[in-house]
C-alpha positions as CSV (number, residue, x, y, z in Angstrom):
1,X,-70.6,116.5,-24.5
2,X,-67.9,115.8,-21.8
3,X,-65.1,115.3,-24.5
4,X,-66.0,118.8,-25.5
5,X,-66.5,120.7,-23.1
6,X,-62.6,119.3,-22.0
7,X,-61.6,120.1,-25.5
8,X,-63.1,124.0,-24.7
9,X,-61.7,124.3,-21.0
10,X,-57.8,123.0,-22.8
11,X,-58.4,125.1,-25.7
12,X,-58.8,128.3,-23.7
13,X,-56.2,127.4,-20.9
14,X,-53.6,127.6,-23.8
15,X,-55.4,130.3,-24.9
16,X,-54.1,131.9,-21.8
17,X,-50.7,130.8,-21.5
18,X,-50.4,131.8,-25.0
19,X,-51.5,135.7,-24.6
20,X,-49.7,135.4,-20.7
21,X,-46.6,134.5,-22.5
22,X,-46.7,136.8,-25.2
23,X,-47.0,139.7,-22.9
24,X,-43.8,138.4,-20.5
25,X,-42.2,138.7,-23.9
26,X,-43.3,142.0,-24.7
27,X,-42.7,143.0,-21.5
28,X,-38.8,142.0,-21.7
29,X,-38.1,143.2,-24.9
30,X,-39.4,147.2,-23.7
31,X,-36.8,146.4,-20.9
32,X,-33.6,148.6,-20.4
33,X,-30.4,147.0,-21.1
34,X,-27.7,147.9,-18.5
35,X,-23.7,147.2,-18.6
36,X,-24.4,144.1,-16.5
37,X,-26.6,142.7,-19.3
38,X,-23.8,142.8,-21.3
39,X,-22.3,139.1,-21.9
40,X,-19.0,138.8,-24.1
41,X,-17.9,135.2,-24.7
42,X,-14.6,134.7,-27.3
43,X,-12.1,136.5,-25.5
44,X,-10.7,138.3,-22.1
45,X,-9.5,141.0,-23.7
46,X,-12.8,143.4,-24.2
47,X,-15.3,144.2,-21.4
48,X,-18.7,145.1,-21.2
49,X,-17.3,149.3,-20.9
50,X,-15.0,148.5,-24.4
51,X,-18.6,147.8,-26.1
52,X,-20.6,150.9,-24.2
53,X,-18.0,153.3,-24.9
54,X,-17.1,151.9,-28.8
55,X,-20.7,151.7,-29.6
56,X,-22.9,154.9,-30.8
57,X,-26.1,153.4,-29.0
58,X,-26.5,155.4,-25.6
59,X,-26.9,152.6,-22.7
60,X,-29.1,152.0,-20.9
61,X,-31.3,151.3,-24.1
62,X,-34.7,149.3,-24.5
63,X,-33.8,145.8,-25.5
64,X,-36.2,145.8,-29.0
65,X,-34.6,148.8,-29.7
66,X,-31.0,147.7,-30.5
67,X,-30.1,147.3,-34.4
68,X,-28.0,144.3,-33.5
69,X,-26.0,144.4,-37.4
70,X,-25.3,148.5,-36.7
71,X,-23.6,146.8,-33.5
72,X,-22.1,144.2,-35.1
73,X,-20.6,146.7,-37.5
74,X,-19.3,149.4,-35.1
75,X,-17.6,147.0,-32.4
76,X,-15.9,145.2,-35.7
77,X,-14.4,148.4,-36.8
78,X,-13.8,150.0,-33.3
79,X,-12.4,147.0,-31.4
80,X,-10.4,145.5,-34.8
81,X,-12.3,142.3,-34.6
82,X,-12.0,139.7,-37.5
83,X,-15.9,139.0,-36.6
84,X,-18.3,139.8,-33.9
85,X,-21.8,138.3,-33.2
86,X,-24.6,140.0,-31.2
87,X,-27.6,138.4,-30.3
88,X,-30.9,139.8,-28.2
89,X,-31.7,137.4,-25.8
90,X,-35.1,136.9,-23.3
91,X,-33.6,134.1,-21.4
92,X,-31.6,135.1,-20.0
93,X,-32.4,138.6,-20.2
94,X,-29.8,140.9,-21.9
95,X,-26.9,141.1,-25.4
96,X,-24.9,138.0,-25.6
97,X,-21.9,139.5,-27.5
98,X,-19.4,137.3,-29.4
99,X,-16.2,138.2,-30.7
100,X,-13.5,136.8,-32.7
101,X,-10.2,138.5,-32.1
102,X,-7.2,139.1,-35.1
103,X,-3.9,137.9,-35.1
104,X,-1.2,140.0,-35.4
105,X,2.0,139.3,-37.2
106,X,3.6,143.1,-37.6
107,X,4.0,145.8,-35.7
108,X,2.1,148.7,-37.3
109,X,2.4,152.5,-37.4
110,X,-0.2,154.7,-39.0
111,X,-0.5,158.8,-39.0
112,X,-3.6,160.5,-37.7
113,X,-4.3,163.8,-38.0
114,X,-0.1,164.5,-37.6
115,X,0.1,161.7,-34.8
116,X,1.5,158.8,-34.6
117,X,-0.8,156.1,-33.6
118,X,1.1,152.5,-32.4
119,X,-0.5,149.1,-33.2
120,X,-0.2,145.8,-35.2
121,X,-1.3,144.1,-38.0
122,X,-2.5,140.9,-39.3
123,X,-2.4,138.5,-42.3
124,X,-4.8,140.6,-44.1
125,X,-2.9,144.0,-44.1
126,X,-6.0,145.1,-41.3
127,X,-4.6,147.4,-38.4
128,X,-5.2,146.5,-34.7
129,X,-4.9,149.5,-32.2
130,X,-2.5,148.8,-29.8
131,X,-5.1,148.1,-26.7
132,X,-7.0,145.5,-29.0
133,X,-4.3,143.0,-28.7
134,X,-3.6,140.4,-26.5
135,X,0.3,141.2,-25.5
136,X,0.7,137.3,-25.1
137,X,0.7,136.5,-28.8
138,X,3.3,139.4,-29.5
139,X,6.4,137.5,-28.7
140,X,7.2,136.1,-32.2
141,X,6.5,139.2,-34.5
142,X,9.5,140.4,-36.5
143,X,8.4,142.9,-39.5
144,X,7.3,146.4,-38.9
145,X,4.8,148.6,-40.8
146,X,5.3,152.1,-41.2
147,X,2.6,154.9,-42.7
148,X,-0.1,152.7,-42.5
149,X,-3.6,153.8,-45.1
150,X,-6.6,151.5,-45.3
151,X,-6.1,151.9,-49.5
152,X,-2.8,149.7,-48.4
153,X,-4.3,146.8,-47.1
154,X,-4.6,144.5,-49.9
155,X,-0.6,144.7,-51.0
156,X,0.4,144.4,-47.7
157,X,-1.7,141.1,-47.2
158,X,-0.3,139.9,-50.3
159,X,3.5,140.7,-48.9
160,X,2.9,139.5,-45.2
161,X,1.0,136.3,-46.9
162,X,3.8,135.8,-49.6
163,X,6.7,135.3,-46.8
164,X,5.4,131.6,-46.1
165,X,6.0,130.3,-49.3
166,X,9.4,132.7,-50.0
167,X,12.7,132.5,-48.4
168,X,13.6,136.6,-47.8
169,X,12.6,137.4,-44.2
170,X,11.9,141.2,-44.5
171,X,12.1,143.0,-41.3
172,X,10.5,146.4,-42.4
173,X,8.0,147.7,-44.6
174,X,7.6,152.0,-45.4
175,X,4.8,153.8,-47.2
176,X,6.0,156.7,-47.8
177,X,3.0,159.7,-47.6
178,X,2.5,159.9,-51.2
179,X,2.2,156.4,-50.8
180,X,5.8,155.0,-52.4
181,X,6.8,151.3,-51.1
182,X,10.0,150.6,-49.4
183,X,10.9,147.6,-48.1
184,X,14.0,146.3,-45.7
185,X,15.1,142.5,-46.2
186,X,17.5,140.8,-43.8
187,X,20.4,140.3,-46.0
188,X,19.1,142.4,-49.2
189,X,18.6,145.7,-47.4
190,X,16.7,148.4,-48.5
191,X,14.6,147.9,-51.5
192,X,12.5,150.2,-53.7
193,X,8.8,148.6,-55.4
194,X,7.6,152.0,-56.1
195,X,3.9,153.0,-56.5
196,X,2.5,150.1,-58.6
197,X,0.9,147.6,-56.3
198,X,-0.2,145.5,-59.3
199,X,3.9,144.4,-59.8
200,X,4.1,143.5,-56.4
201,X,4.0,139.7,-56.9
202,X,6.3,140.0,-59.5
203,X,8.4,141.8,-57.5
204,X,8.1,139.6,-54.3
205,X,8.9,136.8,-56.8
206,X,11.9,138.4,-57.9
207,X,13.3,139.6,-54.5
208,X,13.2,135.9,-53.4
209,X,15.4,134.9,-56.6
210,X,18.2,137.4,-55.7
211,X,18.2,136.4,-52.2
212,X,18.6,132.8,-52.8
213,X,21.6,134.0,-55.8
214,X,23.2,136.1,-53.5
215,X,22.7,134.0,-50.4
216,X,25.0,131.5,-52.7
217,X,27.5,134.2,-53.3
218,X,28.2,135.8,-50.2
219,X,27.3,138.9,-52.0
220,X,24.7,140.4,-49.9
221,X,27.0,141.8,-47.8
222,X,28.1,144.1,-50.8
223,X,24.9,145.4,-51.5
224,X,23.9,149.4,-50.5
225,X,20.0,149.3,-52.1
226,X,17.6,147.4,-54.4
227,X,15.9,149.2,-57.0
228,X,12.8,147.3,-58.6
229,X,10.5,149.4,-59.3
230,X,11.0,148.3,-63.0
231,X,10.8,144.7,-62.4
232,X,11.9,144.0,-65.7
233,X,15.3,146.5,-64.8
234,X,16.5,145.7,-61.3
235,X,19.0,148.4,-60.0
236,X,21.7,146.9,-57.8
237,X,24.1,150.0,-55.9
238,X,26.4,148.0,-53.9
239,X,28.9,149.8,-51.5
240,X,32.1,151.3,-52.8
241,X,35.4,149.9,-51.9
């Protein structure tokens, strides 16, 4: 009878704590989240007004409230973060916010409703406003981007990627508005790809193989323009004597 009547009394103790702690919980989670709940961890760069003001959600907000994906999604886009991670927590009470910052390795220049909006861009073609980058990992970029469009970023990952395994070092790449592709090589100059952005490794493939040619011949120095756009046809216009 002893044994369980202690089995009873231990039974309903945790009984207790259980229904004690699940209303603490509760409790926390109808909570208000403030800006000094915010924690970001990953970089320096953001603070806890970059993720009220690029966020959609009006803070303060009940904790059990925030759709911590729809977060997730907006800071990514807003901020130009490769990856961000947001989790609700209890203990201690609050958003722990994680972010994963891009690299840039252009300078980029994109049109906005008729302005002209400064930034960078990365190894995948993404673009990083200006005041998402940390200025200390700007000192070694050499291309530049001009008339940046999202529909662009997949060529112009496959250019920025292709220079690591190619010997050209281009210095500028132009969209034009209707969206034609110019690009400006060191030695090569100004050369047309066109419109197609399936040819481009073709046409990366075949810049390379007149720079290492004409790198031999001390030609480059002759050369006005590069037409490619017909891969199969390359245009040379070198300067008149």
């Amino acid at each position: 009878m002893k044994n369980l009547k202690r089995i009873k009394n231990r039974s309903f103790f945790f009984l207790i704590s259980f229904l004690f702690l699940t209303s603490l919980l509760s409790l926390k989670t109808l909570k208000k989240v403030n800006k000094q709940d915010i924690r970001i961890s990953g970089s320096e760069l953001f603070s806890q007004n970059d993720v009220i003001k690029n966020s959609s959600l009006n803070f303060p907000i009940r904790l059990i409230f925030i759709e911590t994906n729809f977060l997730e999604k907006e800071l990514k886009q807003n901020l130009s973060l490769k990856n961000v991670s947001v989790i609700r927590q209890i203990f201690p009470f609050g958003l722990k916010i994680e972010v994963n910052t891009r690299t840039p390795i252009a300078y980029g220049e994109r049109i906005v409703n008729d302005e002209k909006i400064l930034g960078y861009l990365d190894k995948d073609g993404i673009f990083i406003n200006k005041d998402n980058v940390d200025e200390k990992s700007l000192s070694k970029l050499a291309i530049q981007v001009f008339g940046w469009k999202e529909e662009f970023k997949k060529i112009l990952s496959e250019i920025l990627n292709a220079q690591e395994n190619y010997e050209y070092e281009l210095v500028k790449i132009t969209f034009s508005p209707n969206g034609f592709l110019t690009v400006e090589e060191k030695d090569l100059k100004t050369i047309f790809l066109g419109f197609n952005p399936n040819l481009i490794n073709y046409q990366l493939l075949i810049i390379n193989n007149l720079k290492n040619e004409f790198t031999k011949n001390n030609f480059s120095e002759k050369i006005d323009n590069i037409d490619i756009t017909d891969p199969n046809k390359p245009k040379i216009k070198v300067f008149k004597p």
